[in-house]
Structures are given as C-alpha cells and as structure tokens.
mmCIF file of C-alpha atoms in Angstrom:
data_model
loop_
_atom_site.group_PDB
_atom_site.id
_atom_site.type_symbol
_atom_site.label_atom_id
_atom_site.label_comp_id
_atom_site.label_asym_id
_atom_site.label_seq_id
_atom_site.Cartn_x
_atom_site.Cartn_y
_atom_site.Cartn_z
ATOM 1 C CA MET N 172 0.000 0.000 0.000
ATOM 2 C CA PRO N 173 1.624 3.305 -1.042
ATOM 3 C CA ASN N 174 2.187 6.108 1.458
ATOM 4 C CA THR N 175 1.784 3.778 4.431
ATOM 5 C CA ILE N 176 3.986 3.111 7.445
ATOM 6 C CA THR N 177 3.484 -0.334 8.956
ATOM 7 C CA VAL N 178 3.991 -0.325 12.721
ATOM 8 C CA ILE N 179 4.710 -3.844 14.006
ATOM 9 C CA THR N 180 4.101 -4.873 17.594
ATOM 10 C CA ALA N 181 4.736 -8.267 19.156
ATOM 11 C CA VAL N 182 2.713 -8.798 22.320
ATOM 12 C CA HIS N 183 2.210 -11.513 24.905
ATOM 13 C CA ALA N 184 -0.493 -11.693 27.532
ATOM 14 C CA PRO N 185 1.335 -9.899 30.389
ATOM 15 C CA GLY N 186 1.907 -6.820 28.250
ATOM 16 C CA ALA N 187 -1.485 -6.630 26.561
ATOM 17 C CA GLY N 188 -2.836 -4.060 29.003
ATOM 18 C CA HIS N 189 -0.420 -1.481 27.624
ATOM 19 C CA LEU N 190 -1.817 -1.662 24.077
ATOM 20 C CA PRO N 191 -4.410 1.127 24.521
ATOM 21 C CA GLU N 192 -1.682 3.575 25.571
ATOM 22 C CA ALA N 193 0.490 2.548 22.631
ATOM 23 C CA HIS N 194 -2.506 3.088 20.347
ATOM 24 C CA ALA N 195 -3.090 6.542 21.804
ATOM 25 C CA SER N 196 0.504 7.462 21.026
ATOM 26 C CA LEU N 197 -0.025 6.310 17.447
ATOM 27 C CA CYS N 198 -3.228 8.289 17.073
ATOM 28 C CA ALA N 199 -1.345 11.402 18.198
ATOM 29 C CA GLN N 200 1.077 11.132 15.268
ATOM 30 C CA GLU N 201 0.810 13.715 12.482
ATOM 31 C CA LEU N 202 2.010 12.613 9.057
ATOM 32 C CA PRO N 203 2.399 14.423 5.726
ATOM 33 C CA ASP N 204 -0.725 14.759 3.597
ATOM 34 C CA GLY N 205 -1.617 11.466 1.957
ATOM 35 C CA TRP N 206 0.255 9.323 4.481
ATOM 36 C CA ASP N 207 -1.148 7.036 7.175
ATOM 37 C CA TRP N 208 -0.067 4.189 9.406
ATOM 38 C CA GLN N 209 -1.124 0.567 9.697
ATOM 39 C CA TRP N 210 -0.669 -1.181 13.050
ATOM 40 C CA VAL N 211 0.132 -4.897 12.859
ATOM 41 C CA ILE N 212 -0.257 -6.488 16.296
ATOM 42 C CA GLN N 213 0.931 -10.087 16.495
ATOM 43 C CA GLU N 214 0.353 -12.097 19.649
ATOM 44 C CA ASP N 215 3.133 -14.462 20.645
ATOM 45 C CA GLY N 216 0.695 -17.237 21.433
ATOM 46 C CA GLU N 217 -2.973 -18.060 21.014
ATOM 47 C CA THR N 218 -4.660 -16.978 24.226
ATOM 48 C CA ASP N 219 -7.842 -15.074 24.998
ATOM 49 C CA ALA N 220 -5.942 -12.478 27.034
ATOM 50 C CA VAL N 221 -4.771 -10.074 24.305
ATOM 51 C CA ARG N 222 -7.711 -9.515 21.973
ATOM 52 C CA PRO N 223 -9.801 -7.539 24.530
ATOM 53 C CA TYR N 224 -7.085 -4.854 24.548
ATOM 54 C CA VAL N 225 -6.784 -4.562 20.757
ATOM 55 C CA PRO N 226 -8.222 -1.187 19.710
ATOM 56 C CA ASP N 227 -11.293 -1.034 17.492
ATOM 57 C CA ASP N 228 -9.581 0.809 14.640
ATOM 58 C CA PRO N 229 -9.693 -0.123 10.921
ATOM 59 C CA ARG N 230 -5.960 0.587 10.724
ATOM 60 C CA VAL N 231 -5.232 -2.216 13.212
ATOM 61 C CA SER N 232 -4.554 -5.787 12.090
ATOM 62 C CA PHE N 233 -4.465 -8.400 14.853
ATOM 63 C CA GLY N 234 -3.060 -11.896 14.480
ATOM 64 C CA GLN N 235 -2.067 -14.854 16.646
ATOM 65 C CA GLY N 236 0.274 -17.785 16.274
ATOM 66 C CA ARG N 237 2.294 -20.422 18.026
ATOM 67 C CA SER N 238 4.431 -19.039 20.818
ATOM 68 C CA GLY N 239 8.033 -18.476 19.753
ATOM 69 C CA ARG N 240 9.016 -15.166 21.367
ATOM 70 C CA ALA N 241 9.181 -11.684 19.863
ATOM 71 C CA ALA N 242 11.354 -12.429 16.823
ATOM 72 C CA MET N 243 8.923 -14.966 15.429
ATOM 73 C CA ALA N 244 5.858 -12.891 16.263
ATOM 74 C CA ARG N 245 7.208 -9.792 14.502
ATOM 75 C CA THR N 246 8.364 -11.760 11.476
ATOM 76 C CA MET N 247 4.993 -13.491 11.190
ATOM 77 C CA GLY N 248 3.387 -10.059 11.416
ATOM 78 C CA LEU N 249 5.340 -9.036 8.320
ATOM 79 C CA SER N 250 2.961 -11.218 6.301
ATOM 80 C CA ARG N 251 0.327 -8.497 6.812
ATOM 81 C CA ALA N 252 2.624 -5.494 6.371
ATOM 82 C CA GLU N 253 1.387 -3.234 3.580
ATOM 83 C CA GLY N 254 3.651 -0.205 3.949
ATOM 84 C CA GLU N 255 6.962 0.493 2.242
ATOM 85 C CA TYR N 256 8.380 1.409 5.658
ATOM 86 C CA VAL N 257 8.232 -0.589 8.888
ATOM 87 C CA LYS N 258 8.381 0.913 12.387
ATOM 88 C CA VAL N 259 8.983 -1.201 15.487
ATOM 89 C CA LEU N 260 6.830 -0.445 18.532
ATOM 90 C CA ASP N 261 6.943 -2.708 21.563
ATOM 91 C CA ALA N 262 3.547 -3.212 23.178
ATOM 92 C CA ASP N 263 4.550 -1.455 26.383
ATOM 93 C CA ASP N 264 6.296 1.537 24.779
ATOM 94 C CA LEU N 265 5.029 4.930 23.608
ATOM 95 C CA LEU N 266 5.853 7.059 20.584
ATOM 96 C CA THR N 267 6.368 10.743 21.197
ATOM 97 C CA PRO N 268 4.510 13.304 19.035
ATOM 98 C CA GLY N 269 6.128 13.653 15.615
ATOM 99 C CA ALA N 270 8.209 10.467 15.847
ATOM 100 C CA LEU N 271 6.848 8.814 12.693
ATOM 101 C CA ALA N 272 7.055 12.016 10.653
ATOM 102 C CA ARG N 273 10.691 12.540 11.645
ATOM 103 C CA ASP N 274 11.627 8.952 10.732
ATOM 104 C CA LEU N 275 9.791 9.202 7.430
ATOM 105 C CA ARG N 276 11.408 12.504 6.528
ATOM 106 C CA ALA N 277 14.898 11.141 7.246
ATOM 107 C CA LEU N 278 14.540 8.278 4.767
ATOM 108 C CA ARG N 279 12.561 10.121 2.104
ATOM 109 C CA GLU N 280 15.135 12.914 2.024
ATOM 110 C CA ASN N 281 18.045 10.453 2.035
ATOM 111 C CA PRO N 282 17.236 7.634 -0.405
ATOM 112 C CA GLY N 283 20.650 6.024 0.102
ATOM 113 C CA LEU N 284 19.868 5.278 3.756
ATOM 114 C CA GLY N 285 18.191 2.017 4.719
ATOM 115 C CA TRP N 286 17.007 2.679 8.252
ATOM 116 C CA ALA N 287 16.579 5.271 10.980
ATOM 117 C CA THR N 288 16.658 5.399 14.771
ATOM 118 C CA CYS N 289 16.072 8.114 17.340
ATOM 119 C CA ARG N 290 16.691 9.080 20.938
ATOM 120 C CA ALA N 291 14.820 7.006 23.529
ATOM 121 C CA LEU N 292 14.103 7.718 27.170
ATOM 122 C CA ASP N 293 13.429 5.094 29.822
ATOM 123 C CA LEU N 294 9.946 5.610 31.272
ATOM 124 C CA LEU N 295 10.056 4.643 34.942
ATOM 125 C CA PRO N 296 7.049 3.418 36.975
ATOM 126 C CA ASP N 297 6.731 6.785 38.740
ATOM 127 C CA GLY N 298 6.351 8.559 35.385
ATOM 128 C CA SER N 299 9.822 10.083 35.362
ATOM 129 C CA THR N 300 12.225 9.555 32.460
ATOM 130 C CA VAL N 301 15.936 8.802 32.212
ATOM 131 C CA GLY N 302 18.083 9.335 29.135
ATOM 132 C CA PHE N 303 21.236 7.736 27.765
ATOM 133 C CA GLU N 304 24.228 10.039 27.470
ATOM 134 C CA GLY N 305 26.010 8.165 24.686
ATOM 135 C CA ASP N 306 23.755 9.191 21.802
ATOM 136 C CA PRO N 307 25.513 10.029 18.537
ATOM 137 C CA PRO N 308 24.940 13.447 16.938
ATOM 138 C CA GLN N 309 21.928 13.824 14.691
ATOM 139 C CA GLY N 310 22.543 12.804 11.114
ATOM 140 C CA PRO N 311 23.725 9.879 8.993
ATOM 141 C CA LEU N 312 25.342 6.849 10.615
ATOM 142 C CA ALA N 313 28.118 5.356 8.503
ATOM 143 C CA ARG N 314 27.893 1.772 7.398
ATOM 144 C CA GLY N 315 29.358 -0.350 10.197
ATOM 145 C CA ALA N 316 29.498 2.464 12.759
ATOM 146 C CA VAL N 317 26.775 1.105 15.034
ATOM 147 C CA PHE N 318 28.291 -2.379 14.916
ATOM 148 C CA ASP N 319 31.789 -1.081 15.702
ATOM 149 C CA PHE N 320 30.485 0.904 18.691
ATOM 150 C CA TRP N 321 28.510 -2.099 19.966
ATOM 151 C CA LYS N 322 31.535 -4.369 19.764
ATOM 152 C CA ALA N 323 33.877 -1.839 21.419
ATOM 153 C CA ASN N 324 31.516 -0.974 24.282
ATOM 154 C CA GLY N 325 30.599 -4.252 25.920
ATOM 155 C CA TYR N 326 27.826 -5.103 23.441
ATOM 156 C CA ARG N 327 25.897 -1.939 24.188
ATOM 157 C CA ALA N 328 24.502 -0.219 21.114
ATOM 158 C CA GLN N 329 24.772 3.542 20.733
ATOM 159 C CA VAL N 330 21.240 3.702 19.299
ATOM 160 C CA HIS N 331 18.183 1.873 20.645
ATOM 161 C CA PRO N 332 16.901 -1.004 18.471
ATOM 162 C CA ALA N 333 13.365 -0.456 19.835
ATOM 163 C CA THR N 334 13.270 2.830 17.866
ATOM 164 C CA LEU N 335 13.969 1.205 14.487
ATOM 165 C CA PHE N 336 12.327 2.521 11.311
ATOM 166 C CA VAL N 337 13.372 0.582 8.196
ATOM 167 C CA ARG N 338 12.615 0.151 4.525
ATOM 168 C CA ARG N 339 10.465 -2.962 4.210
ATOM 169 C CA ASP N 340 12.380 -4.370 1.245
ATOM 170 C CA LEU N 341 15.637 -4.249 3.195
ATOM 171 C CA LEU N 342 14.000 -5.773 6.271
ATOM 172 C CA LEU N 343 12.664 -8.658 4.192
ATOM 173 C CA ALA N 344 16.001 -9.153 2.439
ATOM 174 C CA LEU N 345 17.654 -9.663 5.829
ATOM 175 C CA GLY N 346 15.008 -12.181 6.886
ATOM 176 C CA GLY N 347 13.294 -10.093 9.540
ATOM 177 C CA TRP N 348 14.343 -10.431 13.155
ATOM 178 C CA MET N 349 16.979 -12.931 14.254
ATOM 179 C CA ALA N 350 15.717 -16.253 15.590
ATOM 180 C CA LEU N 351 17.018 -15.675 19.111
ATOM 181 C CA PRO N 352 15.327 -15.932 22.527
ATOM 182 C CA ALA N 353 16.293 -12.283 23.157
ATOM 183 C CA SER N 354 18.381 -9.538 21.493
ATOM 184 C CA GLU N 355 16.602 -10.301 18.227
ATOM 185 C CA ASP N 356 16.211 -6.570 17.621
ATOM 186 C CA THR N 357 19.895 -5.939 18.321
ATOM 187 C CA GLY N 358 20.721 -8.707 15.853
ATOM 188 C CA LEU N 359 18.673 -7.022 13.148
ATOM 189 C CA LEU N 360 20.182 -3.621 13.938
ATOM 190 C CA MET N 361 23.730 -4.983 13.609
ATOM 191 C CA ALA N 362 22.863 -6.651 10.310
ATOM 192 C CA LEU N 363 21.425 -3.382 9.025
ATOM 193 C CA SER N 364 24.554 -1.533 10.142
ATOM 194 C CA ALA N 365 26.676 -4.072 8.265
ATOM 195 C CA VAL N 366 24.975 -3.488 4.919
ATOM 196 C CA SER N 367 23.604 0.049 5.023
ATOM 197 C CA ARG N 368 24.001 3.560 6.309
ATOM 198 C CA GLY N 369 21.360 4.709 8.779
ATOM 199 C CA TRP N 370 20.152 7.877 10.453
ATOM 200 C CA PHE N 371 19.866 9.098 14.031
ATOM 201 C CA THR N 372 17.378 11.751 15.154
ATOM 202 C CA ALA N 373 18.423 13.509 18.355
ATOM 203 C CA GLU N 374 14.856 14.452 19.319
ATOM 204 C CA THR N 375 13.227 11.895 21.613
ATOM 205 C CA GLY N 376 10.964 9.571 19.651
ATOM 206 C CA LEU N 377 10.274 6.756 22.110
ATOM 207 C CA LEU N 378 9.433 6.288 25.768
ATOM 208 C CA TYR N 379 10.795 2.863 26.701
ATOM 209 C CA ARG N 380 8.718 1.601 29.598
ATOM 210 C CA LYS N 381 10.545 -0.058 32.488
ATOM 211 C CA TRP N 382 8.293 -2.349 34.498
ATOM 212 C CA PRO N 383 8.606 -5.706 36.310
ATOM 213 C CA GLY N 384 6.713 -7.675 33.672
ATOM 214 C CA GLN N 385 8.910 -6.793 30.703
ATOM 215 C CA VAL N 386 10.916 -9.615 29.161
ATOM 216 C CA THR N 387 14.262 -7.859 29.585
ATOM 217 C CA SER N 388 13.747 -7.657 33.357
ATOM 218 C CA GLN N 389 13.570 -11.446 33.741
ATOM 219 C CA ALA N 390 16.545 -13.342 35.174
ATOM 220 C CA ALA N 391 16.908 -15.524 32.064
ATOM 221 C CA HIS N 392 17.641 -12.449 29.960
ATOM 222 C CA ALA N 393 20.847 -11.832 31.922
ATOM 223 C CA ASP N 394 22.100 -15.426 31.902
ATOM 224 C CA GLU N 395 25.748 -15.061 30.899
ATOM 225 C CA THR N 396 25.989 -18.298 28.921
ATOM 226 C CA GLU N 397 22.966 -17.497 26.809
ATOM 227 C CA ARG N 398 23.972 -13.854 26.440
ATOM 228 C CA ALA N 399 27.411 -14.826 25.153
ATOM 229 C CA ALA N 400 25.864 -17.223 22.629
ATOM 230 C CA ARG N 401 23.350 -14.625 21.431
ATOM 231 C CA PHE N 402 25.965 -11.969 20.870
ATOM 232 C CA ALA N 403 28.402 -14.419 19.265
ATOM 233 C CA VAL N 404 25.934 -15.233 16.501
ATOM 234 C CA VAL N 405 24.865 -11.578 16.151
ATOM 235 C CA GLU N 406 28.503 -10.579 15.669
ATOM 236 C CA ALA N 407 29.280 -13.442 13.284
ATOM 237 C CA ARG N 408 26.292 -12.638 11.082
ATOM 238 C CA ALA N 409 27.151 -8.943 10.923
ATOM 239 C CA ARG N 410 30.762 -9.673 10.000
ATOM 240 C CA VAL N 411 29.742 -12.022 7.188
ATOM 241 C CA LEU N 412 27.273 -9.478 5.811
ATOM 242 C CA ALA N 413 29.842 -6.679 6.018
ATOM 243 C CA ALA N 414 32.245 -8.734 3.913
ATOM 244 C CA MET N 415 29.659 -9.265 1.155
ATOM 245 C CA ASP N 416 30.038 -6.057 -0.846
ATOM 246 C CA GLY N 417 27.340 -7.126 -3.264
ATOM 247 C CA TRP N 418 24.915 -6.790 -0.350
ATOM 248 C CA ARG N 419 25.650 -3.154 0.285
ATOM 249 C CA TYR N 420 22.424 -1.110 0.328
ATOM 250 C CA GLY N 421 22.610 2.239 -1.427
ATOM 251 C CA ALA N 422 25.887 1.448 -3.214
ATOM 252 C CA ALA N 423 24.515 2.792 -6.465
ATOM 253 C CA MET N 424 23.946 6.135 -4.732
ATOM 254 C CA GLY N 425 27.569 6.583 -3.774
ATOM 255 C CA ASP N 426 27.717 4.896 -0.372
#
C-alpha cells in the first residue's frame, strides 16, 4: 500500500494491558498529507488475554500464532505489512509526538539510507524519564558504525533497536528479526549496520517503559551463557554481511 507506514508490535499476555496507551501514542502522530499508518499487532501465542485490549480501529490488524518469542511474532506479522516502511513499537512503549514524521522525513530525504533510529528515554514506573548520554549526533550513521560501537563498548549499542524505522524491502532481504530468545532486535540492527548507512534523530521519539513484567527484566535475559551465545551469533552474522560487498544497500547512490 503506497504512502503507508506499517507499525509492528509483538505482544504476549502480560503486556497486553499497555496496548491502549500505545494506540493513543499512534493516534497522536501527524504525518504528511496522503500518508497514514497501519498497526500490525501479532500475539506471541494463542490466548484469549490479548484480543480484549486490541483497539477497534480499521488501521489495526491483529493476528495470533504459536508461541516463539518476539522475533517470530514480529516476522509473522510481516505477512500483513502493507507499507513500504516498517516501524517497530513494543507493546509497552510509547511514541512521542512527531516520531513517525521525523523517521519518514529522514529516509525520504536520504534515499541512500536504509534505516533510521532516534533518541529514547526510559519511562520509569513513577512517570519520570531517564536518558542515555552516549547518543551520537543527529545525522547519517556510517555503514558499520553502530556495529563497531557495539563491539567496542561491551555489546551496548549507541542507538536503541526499539526505535527502528526501516525500509520494508531491506527488512525482508535480511530475513526479519533474528531467531534468538532475546536480542533479536539488536541482531537485526547490527545486520542493518553491516549493509547500510542509517540515520539518528536527536529528538526523543520513544518512551521505553521499564516495568517488572517486561521480558528484559527477567533473570533468564541476563544469563551469561545465553547472552554470550546470542551476541556471538549476532557478531558473526554482521561480520559475514559486512564482507559481502554485493549486499551493500545504497551502493549505487555513492555509499
């Protein structure tokens, strides 16, 4: 569908109650004339606990499937994606006003770029926010720069993968999100960095909710053995892609 941004959200039952707030943040977005968004919500599982929170909005597409964690849910949701751009939005997060328009403008004005990210703030339970001081300056991100920073800084990315906005054709070419139990979004971000230049917007575009029920707060997420294995395959994939010059996105435009 032309002039459409597909927003993809993976959700499981514990986070379903946050969907109405996420929807409100989408409805507050203002886009250029002729543009609109489509919200693809994909449940990681087949329960009766999520559907009651899905907004009654013709722009919302809800689906369910076998449980396989966020990577599989998002990638299955791609089957219903109609837009030429895809925006990630976790079920418990909120977009700030203007976030989609800023992402869209960055890629439309820079056709050689494959993806965009923006500043994110942690949203704490008391309503306060906390920022990250290592953000890069606003503007293009060189091919490989995000990967190099991640590798040199203890596997901490300089831009937040939960803010990703990406061209759908490039997302599909890379196979969607990595088949990992966690860090699947970091894996995709590193693959994108390996093959394409990106963009960073310094204005805050996402409120990243911190709460006890989120997946990243669970003990298993910090298991050192699993973490090392996840990041080993993320790094190996990015290095292989970086070495394949025929894969370089935007090469014809002088990248």
